[in-house]
């Protein structure tokens, strides 16, 4: 298994009919990739983890796929490296009970949750009434089974660079407002699901039975506004679920699609500020592939969402950039702050390119929307995107993550008192040395995009005569990027930017 440069594709099997999937560049390399043996050796007999031993290894060669899920739980702050095996078991069981309670609460309001099924058509109107056109539900289900997997990147939206899988700028990105269309105006009929999806039922029959069930629920009295808004998102989650990572054999199983739908439905219920937005399924999908227990996958996703989104009134979490990837309003895009930061970085690093992009009308950098929104899931193969994520998280790692999430007041008071600098990721250490850590440093993902733009600078300057050209040139990088080189380039730009920004 540990031959030199072993490909990792076998861990994430692709459907044989999907022949145009980008090839994986990540290879398992002995001495560089974090192996099972090295991972286990990083723990004391009581279970304390020497995180510094693992960070460098991850930065050099990623994580072996067989232990990726459990390592991610530490990188994302699910567990404190100083905790013991026993303490983590207690936390895990408590969280599983809490997730089960939330899921049951959702099931009581919409019994399809937890049933092994999901819906792909709306069953309720915005005023809380049941949908009056059951024929539509039948057609939506039948159409959902009619077509083979499609490339989710086929429908670029041209000038802004917004894509089919991340929603529109502003409120259009929020689920439940897409009406009868799926991604970027694409009809819901392009979604994919097997003709028979659960216990001999078709998706259309599930939609119909859900509609009938909804009529029964409504007949007992009006629904609370929060419940109505939540139920309005559920069919959009279903549409996104059946489009997510459909090239993987893993999602040929209905139970895995349903698990993804359940997690996203529960998250939309408990996070009333953000709810559900298109693009979340791309971020959640790897979690259920890597972690067998649904509750564990949920909490890993929940921690990832915290990294990408922090409430604006949470002043105790100043250690993190308030990124708000999925917080959209009528006047702003969720990733607007990151796009603004990207513009500022490019202006410092490559002023000619920035001036050229502004002249083309791309000064808002919306063409980079997709890369930041779903963390480069479209620019890399599935396996390579996981490799990129774990390198980013290892580089950004802060040993206070767990305390900041679980006990923010205590963490704020103890920040940096007992931690050795070697317990921080390399990117975080650079921020600490420069003093920028006190100013909510920019996420490394912004520098990754800046690195891509820098690499394509000459081509963009010579060939881009409009925003369509910019989008086309950037789309051509799909499947042609090296995750390790991208992170290395981002680190170099970061260091260069910090030096220039001080002047």
Coordinates of C-alpha atoms in Angstrom, one line a residue:
X1 CA 0.0 0.0 0.0
X2 CA 2.9 2.3 0.7
X3 CA 4.7 2.0 -2.6
X4 CA 6.3 5.3 -3.8
X5 CA 3.7 7.8 -4.9
X6 CA 0.6 5.5 -4.6
X7 CA -2.5 7.2 -6.2
X8 CA -5.4 7.8 -3.8
X9 CA -8.2 7.4 -6.4
X10 CA -9.1 4.0 -5.2
X11 CA -10.4 5.4 -2.0
X12 CA -13.0 7.5 -3.8
X13 CA -14.3 5.3 -6.6
X14 CA -15.6 7.1 -9.7
X15 CA -18.5 5.7 -11.7
X16 CA -17.2 4.0 -14.8
X17 CA -19.4 6.0 -17.2
X18 CA -17.9 9.3 -16.0
X19 CA -14.9 9.5 -18.2
X20 CA -14.2 13.2 -18.1
X21 CA -13.5 13.5 -14.4
X22 CA -10.2 15.4 -13.6
X23 CA -7.4 13.0 -12.7
X24 CA -6.2 13.1 -9.1
X25 CA -2.7 14.5 -8.6
X26 CA -2.5 13.7 -4.9
X27 CA -0.3 10.6 -4.2
X28 CA 0.3 8.8 -0.9
X29 CA 4.0 9.3 -0.3
X30 CA 5.9 7.4 2.5
X31 CA 7.8 9.8 4.7
X32 CA 5.6 12.8 3.7
X33 CA 2.0 11.8 3.9
X34 CA 0.6 11.5 7.5
X35 CA 0.3 7.7 7.9
X36 CA -1.7 5.6 10.3
X37 CA 1.4 4.7 12.2
X38 CA 2.6 8.3 12.5
X39 CA -0.8 9.5 13.5
X40 CA -1.1 6.9 16.3
X41 CA 2.4 7.6 17.5
X42 CA 1.4 11.3 18.0
X43 CA -0.8 10.3 20.9
X44 CA 0.2 9.7 24.5
X45 CA -1.2 6.6 26.3
X46 CA -3.9 8.9 27.8
X47 CA -4.8 10.3 24.4
X48 CA -3.1 13.7 24.4
X49 CA -2.2 14.7 20.8
X50 CA 1.0 16.4 19.9
X51 CA -0.5 18.4 17.2
X52 CA 2.8 19.9 16.1
X53 CA 4.0 16.5 14.9
X54 CA 1.0 16.2 12.6
X55 CA 0.8 19.7 11.2
X56 CA 4.1 19.6 9.4
X57 CA 3.4 16.2 8.0
X58 CA 0.1 17.3 6.6
X59 CA 1.6 20.4 5.1
X60 CA 4.2 18.3 3.4
X61 CA 2.1 15.5 2.1
X62 CA -1.5 15.5 3.2
X63 CA -3.3 12.8 5.2
X64 CA -3.7 9.1 4.3
X65 CA -7.3 8.6 3.2
X66 CA -8.0 5.9 5.8
X67 CA -7.5 8.3 8.7
X68 CA -8.6 11.5 7.0
X69 CA -11.9 11.8 8.8
X70 CA -10.6 11.5 12.4
X71 CA -7.7 13.9 11.7
X72 CA -10.1 16.5 10.2
X73 CA -12.0 16.4 13.5
X74 CA -9.0 17.9 15.1
X75 CA -8.1 20.3 12.3
X76 CA -11.6 21.7 12.4
X77 CA -11.7 22.1 16.1
X78 CA -14.1 19.3 17.0
X79 CA -11.7 18.2 19.7
X80 CA -9.0 19.7 21.8
X81 CA -5.5 18.1 21.2
X82 CA -4.9 18.3 25.0
X83 CA -8.0 16.1 25.7
X84 CA -7.8 12.4 26.6
X85 CA -9.4 9.5 24.8
X86 CA -12.0 9.3 27.6
X87 CA -12.9 13.0 27.4
X88 CA -13.3 12.8 23.6
X89 CA -15.6 9.8 23.9
X90 CA -17.8 11.7 26.3
X91 CA -17.9 14.7 24.0
X92 CA -18.7 12.5 21.0
X93 CA -21.6 10.7 22.8
X94 CA -23.0 14.0 24.0
X95 CA -22.9 15.5 20.5
X96 CA -24.5 12.4 19.0
X97 CA -27.4 12.7 21.5
X98 CA -27.7 16.4 20.7
X99 CA -27.8 15.7 17.0
X100 CA -30.4 12.9 17.4
X101 CA -32.5 15.3 19.4
X102 CA -32.4 18.0 16.7
X103 CA -33.1 15.4 14.0
X104 CA -36.1 14.1 15.9
X105 CA -37.4 17.7 16.3
X106 CA -37.1 18.1 12.6
X107 CA -38.8 14.8 12.0
X108 CA -41.8 15.8 14.1
X109 CA -42.3 18.9 11.9
X110 CA -41.6 17.1 8.6
X111 CA -41.6 13.2 8.9
X112 CA -39.6 12.7 5.7
X113 CA -36.5 13.7 7.8
X114 CA -34.8 10.5 8.9
X115 CA -37.0 8.3 6.8
X116 CA -34.3 7.4 4.2
X117 CA -36.1 9.6 1.6
X118 CA -36.0 13.2 0.6
X119 CA -38.0 15.6 -1.6
X120 CA -37.0 17.4 -4.8
X121 CA -40.2 19.5 -5.3
X122 CA -41.8 22.1 -3.1
X123 CA -44.7 20.9 -0.9
X124 CA -45.6 24.2 0.7
X125 CA -46.2 27.8 -0.4
X126 CA -44.6 30.9 1.2
X127 CA -47.9 31.6 3.1
X128 CA -47.9 28.2 4.6
X129 CA -50.4 26.4 2.4
X130 CA -49.9 23.1 0.6
X131 CA -48.9 23.2 -3.0
X132 CA -52.0 23.0 -5.2
X133 CA -50.4 21.3 -8.2
X134 CA -49.6 17.7 -7.4
X135 CA -49.0 17.0 -11.1
X136 CA -45.9 19.2 -10.9
X137 CA -44.6 17.0 -8.1
X138 CA -45.1 13.9 -10.3
X139 CA -43.3 15.5 -13.2
X140 CA -40.4 16.8 -11.1
X141 CA -39.8 13.3 -9.7
X142 CA -40.0 11.7 -13.1
X143 CA -37.8 14.2 -14.8
X144 CA -35.3 13.9 -12.0
X145 CA -34.7 10.3 -13.0
X146 CA -34.6 10.9 -16.7
X147 CA -31.2 12.2 -17.5
X148 CA -27.6 11.0 -16.9
X149 CA -25.1 12.9 -14.7
X150 CA -24.3 16.3 -16.0
X151 CA -21.2 18.5 -15.5
X152 CA -22.3 21.1 -12.9
X153 CA -19.9 23.6 -14.4
X154 CA -21.7 23.7 -17.8
X155 CA -23.8 26.7 -17.0
X156 CA -21.4 29.5 -16.1
X157 CA -23.2 32.8 -15.9
X158 CA -20.8 34.9 -17.9
X159 CA -20.0 38.3 -16.7
X160 CA -20.1 37.9 -13.0
X161 CA -18.5 34.4 -13.0
X162 CA -21.3 33.1 -10.7
X163 CA -21.9 29.5 -11.2
X164 CA -24.6 27.0 -11.2
X165 CA -23.6 25.4 -7.9
X166 CA -23.2 28.3 -5.6
X167 CA -26.3 30.5 -6.2
X168 CA -26.7 34.0 -7.4
X169 CA -25.4 37.1 -5.7
X170 CA -27.7 38.5 -3.0
X171 CA -30.7 36.7 -1.8
X172 CA -31.0 34.5 -4.9
X173 CA -28.3 32.4 -3.4
X174 CA -30.6 31.4 -0.5
X175 CA -32.4 28.2 -0.8
X176 CA -36.1 28.2 -1.0
X177 CA -36.1 31.2 -3.4
X178 CA -35.1 29.3 -6.5
X179 CA -38.7 28.5 -7.4
X180 CA -39.0 25.7 -9.9
X181 CA -35.5 26.1 -11.2
X182 CA -32.3 24.5 -9.9
X183 CA -28.8 26.0 -10.3
X184 CA -28.3 29.2 -12.3
X185 CA -31.7 28.9 -14.0
X186 CA -31.2 25.2 -14.9
X187 CA -34.5 23.3 -14.8
X188 CA -34.9 21.0 -11.9
X189 CA -35.4 18.2 -14.5
X190 CA -31.6 18.0 -15.0
X191 CA -31.2 16.5 -11.5
X192 CA -30.2 12.9 -11.3
X193 CA -31.6 10.2 -9.2
X194 CA -32.4 6.5 -9.8
X195 CA -35.9 5.7 -11.0
X196 CA -36.5 3.6 -7.9
X197 CA -34.9 5.4 -5.0
X198 CA -36.2 3.9 -1.7
X199 CA -38.0 0.7 -0.9
X200 CA -39.4 0.4 -4.4
X201 CA -40.7 4.0 -4.5
X202 CA -39.8 6.5 -7.2
X203 CA -38.8 10.0 -6.4
X204 CA -42.1 11.2 -7.9
X205 CA -44.1 9.0 -5.6
X206 CA -42.1 10.3 -2.6
X207 CA -42.9 13.9 -3.7
X208 CA -46.5 13.1 -3.9
X209 CA -46.7 11.3 -0.6
X210 CA -44.8 14.2 1.0
X211 CA -47.3 16.6 -0.4
X212 CA -50.2 14.6 1.0
X213 CA -48.5 14.4 4.3
X214 CA -48.0 18.2 4.3
X215 CA -51.7 18.7 3.6
X216 CA -52.5 16.6 6.7
X217 CA -50.1 18.6 8.9
X218 CA -51.5 21.9 7.7
X219 CA -55.1 20.8 8.3
X220 CA -54.3 20.7 12.1
X221 CA -53.6 24.5 12.1
X222 CA -51.3 27.2 10.8
X223 CA -47.6 26.6 10.8
X224 CA -45.1 28.8 12.6
X225 CA -43.2 31.2 10.3
X226 CA -39.8 29.5 11.1
X227 CA -41.2 26.1 10.2
X228 CA -42.6 27.4 6.9
X229 CA -39.3 29.0 5.9
X230 CA -37.5 25.8 6.8
X231 CA -39.8 23.5 4.9
X232 CA -39.4 25.8 1.9
X233 CA -35.7 25.0 1.8
X234 CA -36.1 21.2 1.9
X235 CA -36.8 20.6 -1.8
X236 CA -33.9 22.8 -2.8
X237 CA -31.6 20.8 -0.6
X238 CA -32.9 17.7 -2.3
X239 CA -32.2 19.2 -5.8
X240 CA -28.7 20.0 -4.7
X241 CA -28.1 16.7 -3.0
X242 CA -28.8 14.8 -6.2
X243 CA -26.4 17.0 -8.1
X244 CA -23.5 16.7 -5.6
X245 CA -20.5 14.5 -6.4
X246 CA -22.6 12.4 -8.7
X247 CA -19.6 11.0 -10.4
X248 CA -18.8 9.1 -7.2
X249 CA -19.9 5.5 -6.7
X250 CA -20.6 6.4 -3.1
X251 CA -23.7 8.4 -4.1
X252 CA -25.3 5.6 -6.1
X253 CA -26.7 4.4 -2.8
X254 CA -29.9 6.1 -1.7
X255 CA -29.0 5.9 1.9
X256 CA -25.9 8.1 1.3
X257 CA -28.0 10.7 -0.5
X258 CA -30.5 10.7 2.3
X259 CA -27.8 11.1 4.9
X260 CA -26.5 14.2 3.1
X261 CA -30.1 15.6 2.9
X262 CA -30.8 14.9 6.6
X263 CA -27.6 16.6 7.8
X264 CA -28.3 19.7 5.6
X265 CA -32.0 19.8 6.7
X266 CA -31.0 19.6 10.4
X267 CA -28.4 22.3 10.0
X268 CA -30.8 24.6 8.2
X269 CA -33.2 24.2 11.1
X270 CA -30.7 25.0 13.9
X271 CA -28.9 27.8 12.1
X272 CA -31.7 30.3 11.6
X273 CA -29.3 33.1 10.6
X274 CA -27.9 31.3 7.6
X275 CA -30.3 28.4 7.0
X276 CA -29.4 26.6 3.8
X277 CA -27.7 28.0 0.7
X278 CA -26.6 26.4 -2.5
X279 CA -23.0 25.3 -2.2
X280 CA -23.3 23.9 1.3
X281 CA -23.9 20.4 -0.1
X282 CA -20.4 20.5 -1.7
X283 CA -18.9 21.3 1.7
X284 CA -20.8 18.7 3.6
X285 CA -20.4 15.8 1.1
X286 CA -16.9 14.9 2.0
X287 CA -17.8 14.7 5.7
X288 CA -20.3 11.9 5.2
X289 CA -17.9 10.0 3.0
X290 CA -15.0 10.3 5.5
X291 CA -17.0 9.7 8.7
X292 CA -19.3 6.7 9.1
X293 CA -21.5 8.1 11.9
X294 CA -24.0 10.7 10.7
X295 CA -23.8 12.8 13.8
X296 CA -20.0 12.9 13.7
X297 CA -20.2 14.1 10.0
X298 CA -22.8 16.7 11.0
X299 CA -20.5 18.2 13.7
X300 CA -17.5 18.2 11.4
X301 CA -19.6 20.1 8.8
X302 CA -20.9 22.5 11.6
X303 CA -17.3 23.3 12.5
X304 CA -16.4 24.0 8.9
X305 CA -19.4 26.3 8.6
X306 CA -18.1 28.2 11.6
X307 CA -14.8 28.7 9.8
X308 CA -16.6 30.1 6.8
X309 CA -19.2 32.1 8.6
X310 CA -19.2 33.9 11.9
X311 CA -22.1 36.1 13.2
X312 CA -21.2 39.7 13.0
X313 CA -22.1 40.3 16.7
X314 CA -19.7 37.5 17.9
X315 CA -17.0 39.8 19.2
X316 CA -15.3 37.1 21.1
X317 CA -14.2 35.4 17.9
X318 CA -11.9 38.1 16.6
X319 CA -9.3 35.5 15.9
X320 CA -11.1 34.5 12.8
X321 CA -11.9 36.5 9.7
X322 CA -15.7 37.0 9.6
X323 CA -15.9 35.5 6.2
X324 CA -19.7 35.1 5.8
X325 CA -19.5 32.9 2.7
X326 CA -23.2 32.1 2.9
X327 CA -24.6 35.3 4.4
X328 CA -26.3 37.0 1.5
X329 CA -28.5 40.1 1.6
X330 CA -30.3 42.1 -1.1
X331 CA -27.2 44.4 -1.5
X332 CA -24.3 42.1 -0.9
X333 CA -22.8 38.7 -1.9
X334 CA -21.9 36.3 0.9
X335 CA -18.2 36.3 0.0
X336 CA -18.1 40.1 -0.6
X337 CA -15.5 40.8 2.1
X338 CA -13.2 38.1 0.7
X339 CA -13.6 39.4 -2.8
X340 CA -12.8 42.9 -1.6
X341 CA -9.7 41.6 0.2
X342 CA -8.7 39.7 -3.0
X343 CA -8.9 43.0 -4.9
X344 CA -6.7 44.7 -2.3
X345 CA -4.1 41.9 -2.4
X346 CA -4.0 41.9 -6.2
X347 CA -3.6 45.6 -6.3
X348 CA -0.5 45.3 -4.1
X349 CA 1.0 42.2 -5.6
X350 CA 0.1 42.8 -9.3
X351 CA -1.1 46.3 -9.9
X352 CA -1.1 46.0 -13.7
X353 CA -3.4 43.0 -13.5
X354 CA -5.7 44.8 -11.0
X355 CA -5.9 47.8 -13.3
X356 CA -6.7 45.6 -16.3
X357 CA -9.5 43.8 -14.5
X358 CA -11.0 47.1 -13.3
X359 CA -10.9 48.4 -16.9
X360 CA -12.8 45.3 -18.0
X361 CA -15.5 46.0 -15.3
X362 CA -14.2 43.2 -13.0
X363 CA -13.1 45.3 -10.1
X364 CA -15.5 43.6 -7.8
X365 CA -13.8 40.2 -8.6
X366 CA -17.0 38.4 -8.8
X367 CA -15.4 36.0 -11.3
X368 CA -13.7 34.4 -8.3
X369 CA -17.0 33.9 -6.5
X370 CA -17.1 30.1 -7.0
X371 CA -13.6 29.4 -5.9
X372 CA -14.1 31.1 -2.5
X373 CA -17.7 30.0 -2.0
X374 CA -17.1 26.3 -2.1
X375 CA -13.4 26.2 -1.5
X376 CA -12.1 25.2 -4.9
X377 CA -14.3 22.1 -5.2
X378 CA -14.7 22.8 -8.9
X379 CA -11.1 23.5 -9.7
X380 CA -9.8 20.2 -8.4
X381 CA -10.7 16.6 -8.5
X382 CA -12.6 15.3 -5.5
X383 CA -9.5 13.8 -3.9
X384 CA -7.3 16.8 -4.6
X385 CA -9.8 19.2 -3.1
X386 CA -9.7 17.2 0.1
X387 CA -5.9 17.4 0.0
X388 CA -6.1 21.1 -0.5
X389 CA -8.5 21.6 2.3
X390 CA -6.4 19.7 4.9
X391 CA -3.3 21.6 3.9
X392 CA -5.1 24.9 4.2
X393 CA -6.5 23.9 7.7
X394 CA -3.0 22.7 8.8
X395 CA -1.4 25.9 7.7
X396 CA -4.1 28.0 9.4
X397 CA -4.3 25.8 12.5
X398 CA -4.9 27.6 15.9
X399 CA -4.6 25.4 19.0
X400 CA -7.4 27.5 20.6
X401 CA -10.0 26.4 18.1
X402 CA -11.8 24.0 20.3
X403 CA -12.0 26.5 23.3
X404 CA -13.1 29.3 21.0
X405 CA -16.0 27.2 19.8
X406 CA -16.9 25.6 23.1
X407 CA -15.9 28.2 25.7
X408 CA -15.2 31.4 23.9
X409 CA -14.9 33.6 27.0
X410 CA -12.3 31.3 28.6
X411 CA -10.4 31.0 25.4
X412 CA -10.3 34.8 24.9
X413 CA -8.6 35.2 28.3
X414 CA -6.1 32.5 27.8
X415 CA -5.1 33.1 24.2
X416 CA -1.4 32.3 23.6
X417 CA -0.5 31.9 27.3
X418 CA 0.5 28.3 27.4
X419 CA 0.7 27.4 23.7
X420 CA 4.1 26.9 22.0
X421 CA 4.3 28.6 18.6
X422 CA 5.0 25.2 17.1
X423 CA 1.4 24.2 17.9
X424 CA 0.2 26.8 15.4
X425 CA 0.1 26.3 11.6
X426 CA 2.8 27.9 9.5
X427 CA 0.4 30.5 8.0
X428 CA -0.9 31.4 11.5
X429 CA 2.7 31.7 12.7
X430 CA 3.4 34.2 9.9
X431 CA 0.4 36.3 11.0
X432 CA 1.5 36.2 14.6
X433 CA 5.0 37.3 13.7
X434 CA 3.7 40.2 11.6
X435 CA 1.2 41.3 14.3
X436 CA -1.7 40.8 11.9
X437 CA -3.3 38.1 14.0
X438 CA -4.8 40.9 16.2
X439 CA -6.6 42.2 13.2
X440 CA -8.5 39.1 12.1
X441 CA -6.1 37.9 9.4
X442 CA -7.3 37.0 6.0
X443 CA -8.0 33.4 5.2
X444 CA -5.4 31.6 3.2
X445 CA -8.1 30.8 0.6
X446 CA -8.0 34.5 -0.6
X447 CA -4.2 34.1 -1.2
X448 CA -4.8 30.9 -3.1
X449 CA -7.1 32.7 -5.5
X450 CA -4.6 35.6 -5.7
X451 CA -1.9 33.0 -6.5
X452 CA -4.0 31.6 -9.4
X453 CA -4.5 35.1 -10.8
X454 CA -0.8 35.8 -10.5
X455 CA 0.0 32.6 -12.3
X456 CA -2.5 33.6 -15.1
X457 CA -1.5 37.2 -15.1
X458 CA 0.3 37.3 -18.5
X459 CA -2.5 35.4 -20.2
X460 CA -5.2 37.6 -18.6
X461 CA -3.4 40.8 -19.7
X462 CA -2.8 39.6 -23.2
X463 CA -6.0 37.7 -24.0
X464 CA -8.8 39.0 -21.8
X465 CA -10.9 41.7 -23.6
X466 CA -14.0 41.3 -21.5
X467 CA -15.2 39.5 -18.4
X468 CA -16.3 36.5 -20.5
X469 CA -12.6 36.0 -21.4
X470 CA -11.6 36.2 -17.7
X471 CA -14.1 33.6 -16.8
X472 CA -13.0 31.3 -19.7
X473 CA -9.3 31.6 -18.8
X474 CA -10.0 30.8 -15.2
X475 CA -12.3 27.9 -16.1
X476 CA -9.5 26.4 -18.1
X477 CA -7.6 25.8 -14.8
X478 CA -10.1 23.1 -13.7
X479 CA -8.3 19.9 -13.3
X480 CA -4.9 21.5 -14.1
X481 CA -4.0 22.8 -10.7
X482 CA -1.6 21.2 -8.3
X483 CA -2.8 21.6 -4.7
X484 CA 0.6 21.5 -3.1
X485 CA 2.0 24.1 -5.5
X486 CA -1.2 26.3 -5.0
X487 CA -0.6 26.3 -1.2
X488 CA 3.1 27.1 -1.7
X489 CA 2.2 29.9 -4.0
X490 CA -0.3 31.3 -1.6
X491 CA 2.2 31.2 1.3
X492 CA 4.8 33.1 -0.8
X493 CA 2.2 35.7 -1.8
X494 CA 1.1 36.0 1.8
X495 CA 4.6 36.8 3.0
X496 CA 5.2 39.2 0.1
X497 CA 1.9 40.9 0.9
X498 CA 2.7 41.3 4.6
X499 CA 6.0 43.0 3.7
X500 CA 4.5 45.4 1.2
X501 CA 1.5 46.1 3.4
X502 CA 3.8 47.3 6.2
X503 CA 5.5 49.9 3.9

